Tab-separated table of C-alpha atoms and ligand atoms in Angstrom:
chain	number	residue	atom	x	y	z
A	117	MET	CA	0.000	0.000	0.000
A	118	ASN	CA	1.557	3.333	-0.937
A	119	GLU	CA	1.543	6.415	1.299
A	120	HIS	CA	-1.151	8.051	-0.719
A	121	ALA	CA	-3.582	5.164	-0.358
A	122	SER	CA	-4.360	5.665	3.314
A	123	PRO	CA	-3.393	8.304	5.872
A	124	THR	CA	-4.531	5.982	8.674
A	125	ALA	CA	-2.989	2.580	7.804
A	126	ALA	CA	-0.275	2.780	10.493
A	127	LEU	CA	-2.803	3.912	13.089
A	128	GLU	CA	-5.178	1.086	12.223
A	129	SER	CA	-2.471	-1.460	13.062
A	130	LEU	CA	-1.886	-0.120	16.605
A	131	ALA	CA	-2.841	-2.554	19.374
A	132	VAL	CA	-5.555	-1.613	21.853
A	133	PRO	CA	-3.964	-1.497	25.343
A	134	LYS	CA	-5.399	-3.414	28.290
A	135	LEU	CA	-7.610	-1.051	30.281
A	136	ASP	CA	-7.365	-1.392	34.058
A	137	ARG	CA	-10.043	1.152	34.815
A	138	VAL	CA	-12.548	3.285	32.876
A	139	ASP	CA	-14.619	6.190	34.236
A	140	LEU	CA	-17.076	8.689	32.801
A	141	VAL	CA	-16.888	12.056	34.550
A	142	THR	CA	-19.307	14.830	33.659
A	143	VAL	CA	-18.179	18.367	34.413
A	144	LYS	CA	-20.141	21.587	34.146
A	145	LEU	CA	-18.189	24.754	33.378
A	146	PRO	CA	-19.891	28.151	33.228
A	147	PHE	CA	-19.300	30.124	30.013
A	148	VAL	CA	-17.950	33.645	30.410
A	149	ALA	CA	-20.937	34.765	28.283
A	150	PRO	CA	-23.954	32.987	26.751
A	151	PHE	CA	-23.273	31.443	23.325
A	152	GLY	CA	-26.206	32.132	21.001
A	153	THR	CA	-26.982	30.257	17.779
A	154	SER	CA	-30.052	29.825	15.583
A	155	VAL	CA	-30.789	26.543	17.382
A	156	HIS	CA	-30.098	27.295	21.062
A	157	VAL	CA	-28.384	29.589	23.535
A	158	TRP	CA	-25.902	27.743	25.736
A	159	THR	CA	-24.806	29.280	29.058
A	160	ASP	CA	-22.399	26.577	30.154
A	161	LYS	CA	-20.478	23.560	28.906
A	162	GLU	CA	-21.616	20.254	30.304
A	163	ALA	CA	-18.894	17.919	29.060
A	164	MET	CA	-18.725	14.170	29.539
A	165	LEU	CA	-15.086	13.125	29.961
A	166	MET	CA	-13.670	9.624	29.721
A	167	ARG	CA	-10.788	8.618	31.990
A	168	LEU	CA	-8.777	5.580	30.915
A	169	GLU	CA	-6.186	3.974	33.164
A	170	SER	CA	-3.687	1.424	31.861
A	171	GLY	CA	-0.527	0.253	33.650
A	172	GLY	CA	-0.453	3.430	35.749
A	173	VAL	CA	-0.896	5.734	32.737
A	174	ILE	CA	-4.013	7.911	32.749
A	175	ALA	CA	-5.576	9.345	29.583
A	176	TRP	CA	-8.542	11.730	29.374
A	177	SER	CA	-10.793	12.224	26.353
A	178	GLU	CA	-13.889	14.379	25.898
A	179	CYS	CA	-17.231	13.586	24.328
A	180	VAL	CA	-18.284	16.622	22.260
A	181	SER	CA	-22.026	16.101	22.745
A	182	ASP	CA	-24.151	18.522	24.730
A	183	PRO	CA	-26.738	17.540	27.338
A	184	ASP	CA	-29.378	18.489	24.723
A	185	PRO	CA	-30.005	17.354	21.101
A	186	PHE	CA	-30.307	20.882	19.615
A	187	TYR	CA	-27.100	20.910	17.542
A	188	PHE	CA	-26.823	17.129	16.994
A	189	TYR	CA	-28.925	14.056	17.786
A	190	GLU	CA	-26.429	12.648	20.273
A	191	THR	CA	-26.546	13.865	23.856
A	192	ASN	CA	-24.379	13.170	26.885
A	193	GLY	CA	-27.104	10.723	27.893
A	194	THR	CA	-27.139	8.785	24.612
A	195	ALA	CA	-23.350	8.791	24.448
A	196	ARG	CA	-23.134	7.333	27.961
A	197	HIS	CA	-25.627	4.594	26.996
A	198	ILE	CA	-23.838	3.733	23.747
A	199	ILE	CA	-20.352	3.776	25.298
A	200	LYS	CA	-21.365	1.749	28.350
A	201	ASP	CA	-23.657	-0.806	26.748
A	202	PHE	CA	-22.251	-1.211	23.226
A	203	LEU	CA	-18.801	0.271	22.584
A	204	LEU	CA	-16.756	-0.394	25.694
A	205	PRO	CA	-17.597	-4.146	25.695
A	206	LEU	CA	-15.966	-4.281	22.224
A	207	VAL	CA	-12.691	-2.787	23.518
A	208	GLU	CA	-10.453	-5.764	24.233
A	209	PRO	CA	-6.661	-6.058	24.235
A	210	GLY	CA	-5.423	-7.946	21.192
A	211	THR	CA	-7.687	-5.972	18.890
A	212	THR	CA	-6.134	-3.331	16.665
A	213	LEU	CA	-7.596	0.153	16.294
A	214	GLY	CA	-8.585	-0.820	12.756
A	215	GLY	CA	-10.294	-3.942	14.057
A	216	LEU	CA	-12.043	-1.882	16.708
A	217	GLY	CA	-13.275	0.482	13.988
A	218	GLU	CA	-14.733	-2.544	12.186
A	219	ARG	CA	-16.473	-3.690	15.375
A	220	PHE	CA	-17.800	-0.176	15.996
A	221	ARG	CA	-19.343	-0.103	12.519
A	222	ARG	CA	-22.056	-2.494	13.703
A	223	VAL	CA	-23.280	0.330	15.949
A	224	ARG	CA	-25.008	2.683	13.525
A	225	GLY	CA	-24.245	6.357	13.972
A	226	HIS	CA	-23.296	7.716	17.413
A	227	GLY	CA	-20.018	9.115	16.137
A	228	MET	CA	-19.526	11.331	19.194
A	229	ALA	CA	-19.638	8.289	21.464
A	230	LYS	CA	-17.254	6.382	19.168
A	231	ALA	CA	-14.855	9.331	18.972
A	232	THR	CA	-14.679	9.535	22.771
A	233	VAL	CA	-13.431	5.947	22.956
A	234	GLU	CA	-11.149	6.051	19.910
A	235	ASN	CA	-9.595	9.391	20.888
A	236	GLY	CA	-9.087	8.135	24.451
A	237	LEU	CA	-7.230	5.085	23.159
A	238	LEU	CA	-5.065	7.167	20.814
A	239	ILE	CA	-4.208	9.578	23.614
A	240	LEU	CA	-3.424	6.645	25.929
A	241	ILE	CA	-1.182	4.977	23.327
A	242	SER	CA	0.683	8.227	22.669
A	243	LEU	CA	1.249	8.682	26.422
A	244	GLN	CA	2.497	5.096	26.725
A	245	LYS	CA	4.870	5.640	23.799
A	246	GLY	CA	5.931	9.006	25.233
A	247	VAL	CA	5.132	10.878	22.008
A	248	PRO	CA	2.816	13.807	21.264
A	249	LEU	CA	-0.552	12.831	19.737
A	250	HIS	CA	0.286	14.553	16.430
A	251	ALA	CA	3.438	12.398	16.154
A	252	LEU	CA	1.375	9.266	16.740
A	253	LEU	CA	-0.866	10.504	13.895
A	254	GLY	CA	2.310	10.580	11.798
A	255	ARG	CA	2.393	14.353	11.521
A	256	PRO	CA	5.134	16.862	12.379
A	257	ALA	CA	4.488	19.758	14.761
A	258	LYS	CA	3.513	23.090	13.264
A	259	LYS	CA	1.793	26.276	14.320
A	260	ILE	CA	-1.999	26.087	14.010
A	261	MET	CA	-4.230	28.784	12.527
A	262	SER	CA	-6.746	30.459	14.826
A	263	GLY	CA	-10.393	31.291	14.347
A	264	ILE	CA	-13.219	32.471	16.552
A	265	SER	CA	-16.940	31.748	16.449
A	266	ILE	CA	-18.978	34.736	17.597
A	267	GLY	CA	-22.494	33.895	18.775
A	268	LEU	CA	-25.678	35.820	18.014
A	269	LYS	CA	-25.697	39.111	19.916
A	270	GLU	CA	-28.517	41.272	21.241
A	271	THR	CA	-27.468	44.363	19.276
A	272	PRO	CA	-25.277	45.196	16.279
A	273	GLY	CA	-23.152	47.261	18.677
A	274	ALA	CA	-22.435	44.198	20.793
A	275	LEU	CA	-21.554	42.223	17.672
A	276	LEU	CA	-19.166	44.912	16.436
A	277	ALA	CA	-17.515	45.071	19.855
A	278	ALA	CA	-16.969	41.292	19.818
A	279	VAL	CA	-15.523	41.391	16.287
A	280	GLU	CA	-13.299	44.304	17.229
A	281	HIS	CA	-11.957	42.359	20.211
A	282	ALA	CA	-11.258	39.323	17.981
A	283	VAL	CA	-9.473	41.465	15.398
A	284	GLY	CA	-7.396	43.010	18.188
A	285	ARG	CA	-6.369	39.557	19.428
A	286	GLY	CA	-5.117	38.694	15.930
A	287	TYR	CA	-7.477	35.880	14.897
A	288	HIS	CA	-6.902	34.579	11.372
A	289	ARG	CA	-10.611	34.612	10.656
A	290	VAL	CA	-13.868	35.521	12.296
A	291	LYS	CA	-17.066	33.517	12.054
A	292	MET	CA	-20.357	35.097	13.025
A	293	LYS	CA	-23.541	33.183	13.687
A	294	VAL	CA	-26.583	34.243	11.660
A	295	LYS	CA	-30.236	33.287	11.586
A	296	LYS	CA	-33.200	34.264	9.432
A	297	GLY	CA	-33.801	37.996	9.984
A	298	GLN	CA	-30.524	38.503	11.850
A	299	ASP	CA	-28.250	38.227	8.849
A	300	ILE	CA	-27.816	40.641	5.922
A	301	ASP	CA	-27.825	43.906	7.887
A	302	TRP	CA	-25.632	42.420	10.618
A	303	VAL	CA	-23.078	41.091	8.134
A	304	ARG	CA	-23.086	44.434	6.307
A	305	ALA	CA	-22.375	46.268	9.571
A	306	VAL	CA	-19.346	44.044	10.234
A	307	ARG	CA	-18.100	44.207	6.648
A	308	ASP	CA	-18.407	48.024	6.501
A	309	ARG	CA	-16.336	48.346	9.647
A	310	PHE	CA	-13.765	45.634	8.754
A	311	PRO	CA	-13.364	45.652	4.958
A	312	ASP	CA	-10.345	43.284	4.878
A	313	LEU	CA	-11.363	40.838	7.597
A	314	ARG	CA	-11.472	37.145	6.695
A	315	LEU	CA	-15.129	36.717	7.606
A	316	MET	CA	-17.659	33.886	7.352
A	317	VAL	CA	-21.140	33.097	8.630
A	318	ASP	CA	-22.737	29.999	10.189
A	319	ALA	CA	-26.526	29.506	10.037
A	320	ASN	CA	-26.757	26.079	11.729
A	321	GLY	CA	-29.414	25.071	9.212
A	322	ASP	CA	-31.844	27.947	9.752
A	323	TYR	CA	-32.793	28.500	6.085
A	324	SER	CA	-34.616	26.625	3.338
A	325	LEU	CA	-34.394	26.824	-0.450
A	326	ALA	CA	-37.293	29.299	-0.312
A	327	ASP	CA	-34.742	31.730	1.183
A	328	THR	CA	-32.404	31.503	-1.823
A	329	ASP	CA	-32.859	35.165	-2.769
A	330	ARG	CA	-32.032	36.239	0.762
A	331	LEU	CA	-28.981	33.980	0.932
A	332	ARG	CA	-27.764	35.324	-2.415
A	333	GLN	CA	-27.551	38.774	-0.830
A	334	LEU	CA	-24.638	37.407	1.199
A	335	ASP	CA	-22.631	37.247	-2.037
A	336	ALA	CA	-22.070	41.012	-1.739
A	337	PHE	CA	-19.845	40.708	1.335
A	338	ASP	CA	-16.831	38.727	0.157
A	339	LEU	CA	-17.365	36.007	2.760
A	340	MET	CA	-14.989	33.049	2.937
A	341	MET	CA	-18.033	30.789	3.134
A	342	VAL	CA	-21.531	30.284	4.472
A	343	GLU	CA	-21.657	27.324	6.836
A	344	GLN	CA	-24.657	24.978	6.891
A	345	PRO	CA	-27.297	27.337	5.497
A	346	LEU	CA	-29.913	24.571	4.976
A	347	SER	CA	-31.212	21.688	7.077
A	348	TYR	CA	-28.920	19.535	9.223
A	349	THR	CA	-30.270	16.477	7.354
A	350	ASP	CA	-29.682	17.797	3.854
A	351	ILE	CA	-26.979	17.376	1.258
A	352	TYR	CA	-28.890	17.517	-2.052
A	353	GLN	CA	-30.601	20.894	-1.596
A	354	HIS	CA	-27.244	22.427	-0.720
A	355	SER	CA	-26.064	21.361	-4.187
A	356	LEU	CA	-28.944	23.336	-5.707
A	357	LEU	CA	-28.187	26.352	-3.526
A	358	GLN	CA	-24.446	26.226	-4.290
A	359	LYS	CA	-25.289	26.603	-8.006
A	360	GLU	CA	-27.200	29.807	-7.178
A	361	MET	CA	-24.542	31.342	-4.914
A	362	LYS	CA	-21.098	32.733	-5.557
A	363	THR	CA	-20.082	32.325	-1.903
A	364	ALA	CA	-18.695	28.889	-1.047
A	365	ILE	CA	-20.966	26.643	0.987
A	366	CYS	CA	-19.376	24.761	3.884
A	367	LEU	CA	-21.140	21.753	5.384
A	368	ASP	CA	-21.027	21.021	9.113
A	369	GLU	CA	-24.101	19.189	10.508
A	370	SER	CA	-24.728	17.230	7.268
A	371	ILE	CA	-21.392	15.397	7.319
A	372	HIS	CA	-21.188	12.387	9.646
A	373	SER	CA	-18.728	10.204	7.728
A	374	LEU	CA	-16.408	9.821	4.759
A	375	ALA	CA	-19.388	8.575	2.737
A	376	ASP	CA	-21.349	11.770	3.481
A	377	ALA	CA	-18.376	13.929	2.491
A	378	ALA	CA	-17.927	11.952	-0.730
A	379	ALA	CA	-21.621	12.359	-1.563
A	380	ALA	CA	-21.505	16.103	-0.860
A	381	ILE	CA	-18.430	16.518	-3.035
A	382	ALA	CA	-19.879	14.437	-5.882
A	383	LEU	CA	-23.084	16.493	-5.833
A	384	GLY	CA	-21.277	19.828	-5.598
A	385	ALA	CA	-23.139	20.527	-2.359
A	386	CYS	CA	-20.180	22.363	-0.814
A	387	ARG	CA	-16.725	23.659	-1.632
A	388	ILE	CA	-15.504	23.445	1.963
A	389	VAL	CA	-15.991	20.888	4.750
A	390	ASN	CA	-15.990	21.582	8.481
A	391	ILE	CA	-14.572	18.452	10.114
A	392	LYS	CA	-15.501	18.067	13.743
A	393	GLN	CA	-13.651	14.985	14.875
A	394	GLY	CA	-16.420	14.137	17.321
A	395	ARG	CA	-19.258	14.455	14.803
A	396	VAL	CA	-17.548	12.103	12.316
A	397	GLY	CA	-16.565	9.395	14.833
A	398	GLY	CA	-12.994	10.309	15.690
A	399	LEU	CA	-9.540	11.221	14.477
A	400	LEU	CA	-9.120	8.375	11.977
A	401	GLU	CA	-12.331	9.140	10.066
A	402	SER	CA	-11.399	12.858	10.216
A	403	MET	CA	-8.070	12.093	8.501
A	404	ARG	CA	-9.828	9.962	5.876
A	405	ILE	CA	-12.285	12.762	5.099
A	406	ALA	CA	-9.522	15.362	4.957
A	407	ARG	CA	-7.572	13.180	2.515
A	408	ASP	CA	-10.643	12.723	0.302
A	409	CYS	CA	-11.199	16.483	0.310
A	410	VAL	CA	-7.557	17.079	-0.692
A	411	ASP	CA	-8.000	14.624	-3.575
A	412	HIS	CA	-11.034	16.594	-4.786
A	413	GLY	CA	-9.751	20.140	-4.258
A	414	VAL	CA	-12.097	20.785	-1.349
A	415	ASP	CA	-10.813	22.876	1.564
A	416	VAL	CA	-11.106	21.616	5.132
A	417	TRP	CA	-10.988	23.142	8.572
A	418	SER	CA	-11.480	21.859	12.083
A	419	GLY	CA	-14.698	22.839	13.769
A	420	GLY	CA	-15.112	23.065	17.491
A	421	MET	CA	-17.777	22.258	20.049
A	422	ASP	CA	-16.675	24.840	22.599
A	423	GLU	CA	-14.759	22.038	24.234
A	424	THR	CA	-12.807	22.094	27.463
A	425	GLY	CA	-9.029	22.058	27.168
A	426	ILE	CA	-9.112	18.313	26.454
A	427	GLY	CA	-11.223	18.411	23.294
A	428	ARG	CA	-9.644	21.722	22.297
A	429	ALA	CA	-6.198	20.061	22.370
A	430	VAL	CA	-7.487	17.123	20.288
A	431	ASN	CA	-8.674	19.594	17.633
A	432	ILE	CA	-5.279	21.303	17.678
A	433	HIS	CA	-3.363	18.055	17.147
A	434	LEU	CA	-5.768	17.017	14.362
A	435	GLN	CA	-4.964	20.184	12.424
A	436	THR	CA	-1.442	18.957	11.791
A	437	ALA	CA	-3.036	16.405	9.418
A	438	GLU	CA	-2.979	16.784	5.659
A	439	GLY	CA	-5.829	18.848	4.224
A	440	PHE	CA	-6.529	21.312	7.042
A	441	THR	CA	-5.948	24.335	4.827
A	442	LEU	CA	-8.229	26.901	6.449
A	443	PRO	CA	-8.368	28.447	9.927
A	444	GLY	CA	-10.839	26.537	12.106
A	445	ASP	CA	-12.920	27.229	15.192
A	446	THR	CA	-9.858	27.068	17.398
A	447	SER	CA	-9.978	30.003	19.752
A	448	GLU	CA	-8.423	30.994	23.036
A	449	THR	CA	-9.708	29.212	26.119
A	450	SER	CA	-10.686	32.598	27.591
A	451	VAL	CA	-13.370	33.031	24.899
A	452	TYR	CA	-15.389	30.405	26.777
A	453	PHE	CA	-13.969	29.863	30.276
A	454	ASP	CA	-12.417	31.842	33.100
A	455	GLU	CA	-10.950	28.621	34.421
A	456	ASP	CA	-10.638	25.474	32.326
A	457	ILE	CA	-10.014	21.991	33.728
A	458	ALA	CA	-6.779	21.614	31.729
A	459	ASP	CA	-3.513	23.553	31.684
A	460	PRO	CA	-2.025	25.354	29.906
A	461	PRO	CA	-4.940	27.281	28.335
A	462	VAL	CA	-4.938	27.988	24.598
A	463	VAL	CA	-3.528	31.477	23.990
A	464	LEU	CA	-2.788	33.106	20.637
A	465	GLY	CA	0.861	33.753	19.966
A	466	ALA	CA	2.476	36.262	17.618
A	467	GLY	CA	0.587	36.675	14.353
A	468	GLY	CA	-2.447	34.866	15.758
A	469	TRP	CA	-0.788	31.438	15.604
A	470	ILE	CA	-1.401	28.667	18.121
A	471	ASP	CA	1.415	26.421	19.366
A	472	ILE	CA	0.761	22.745	19.856
A	473	PRO	CA	1.011	22.018	23.581
A	474	GLU	CA	4.311	20.258	24.194
A	475	GLY	CA	4.808	16.813	25.630
A	476	PRO	CA	3.447	13.303	25.250
A	477	GLY	CA	-0.231	12.740	24.509
A	478	LEU	CA	-2.262	15.940	24.262
A	479	GLY	CA	0.447	17.944	26.020
A	480	VAL	CA	-2.103	19.397	28.425
A	481	ARG	CA	-2.434	18.454	32.090
A	482	VAL	CA	-5.894	17.706	33.453
A	483	VAL	CA	-6.015	19.406	36.846
A	484	ALA	CA	-7.587	16.981	39.326
A	485	ASP	CA	-8.800	19.674	41.768
A	486	ARG	CA	-10.624	21.499	39.021
A	487	VAL	CA	-12.251	18.335	37.694
A	488	LEU	CA	-13.435	17.515	41.225
A	489	LYS	CA	-14.703	21.067	41.715
A	490	ARG	CA	-16.682	20.968	38.430
A	491	ALA	CA	-17.825	17.324	38.449
A	492	ILE	CA	-21.585	16.742	38.506
A	493	SER	CA	-21.361	12.977	38.034
A	494	TRP	CA	-18.689	10.281	38.196
A	495	GLU	CA	-19.395	6.733	37.033
A	496	ARG	CA	-16.923	3.871	37.006
A	497	LEU	CA	-17.533	1.596	33.995
A	498	ARG	CA	-14.706	-0.891	34.376
B	721	OSB	O1	-22.057	25.062	14.429
B	721	OSB	O2	-19.950	25.168	14.547
B	721	OSB	C1	-21.039	25.107	15.108
B	721	OSB	C2	-20.534	25.343	18.898
B	721	OSB	C3	-21.434	24.390	19.336
B	721	OSB	C4	-22.220	23.738	18.428
B	721	OSB	C5	-22.094	24.026	17.057
B	721	OSB	C6	-21.179	24.950	16.602
B	721	OSB	C7	-20.412	25.653	17.566
B	721	OSB	C8	-19.500	26.740	17.223
B	721	OSB	C9	-18.405	27.049	18.204
B	721	OSB	O3	-19.644	27.450	16.262
B	721	OSB	C10	-17.123	26.431	17.847
B	721	OSB	C11	-16.076	26.601	18.925
B	721	OSB	O4	-15.652	27.714	19.197
B	721	OSB	O5	-15.651	25.588	19.514
B	722	MG	MG1	-21.362	25.055	12.415
């Protein structure tokens, strides 16, 4: 098999370590400000973490689901059920990660639950080998591009203040949330004030094809892309819309797998794909999708789920992979939290670049006191 055939072949042959102990720990972290979207306003991050212990080595991973099904069908509750009752029983030493992926395929969907387990194992293996996660993925270190996702605001003034702050910090691009009726005028206000800003919008599926004329008005603002304008279930109608719009469409919610990405590309439903490693079932599937996008001239970036420092670090390591050509939703920790559960926090360096945290595994330390302070449930699974 040549290098080009598969970016994940070496990873698929890694052996699953023996797990001595497995816990699910749910933490609740208040946001510094409410995060508003067309589907919900979140005021805190309720994150389900997985703690794996093997031969004295401890690895933490994060499930990117929310407690509610407003962005995605999975919730912390469904992910707990699927991990506990279906996925974890399939995790046995002697299996390879590729073999585990095959076993997981029998469970339909539930990519966020699968990603929690697969990412945890990859982080554990990288800690056991004493190498950074990106090196385990076969990728050299590099500086990562930054991007911020600005939620819906109460007033255009508040939006402009948030964009101004982001520009001052040096972000490589700014994404603003839009919804029907809170769109054209709000984008115009930002564009008038920041004519050269790399700017994009995210609708989280708030529009339908009946809104095509309205969406076409966005073409006037030199946006990098419009993310998920139509339904979270749709691919085909996006292909019709893309033909009517100059602005590139980026799909987020619609893409759950390599097969979805391939279908979207074949139909011309998007010119850009937002890969959220959790939404597509983990790092391996993310790398497969990114490779397929490279092969078809489609740009890729890493989305975010306003994760704690654990998931945020996973997204940072993933962006060393081939294909991640655009700045993603990788922002400073302080955008969401006064105090995260992991150290060090993500901070933008010179020129808006983000350094990969140094050291084995994720390179971030999960601070036990803070996890205990924020924990709302702790369940031992094994
Ligand atoms: O649609 O990309 C989205 C957050 C939660 C759910 C969905 C989305 C988002 C974001 C924030 O836009 C991304 C981040 O900063 O992590
Ligand atoms: Mg999105």
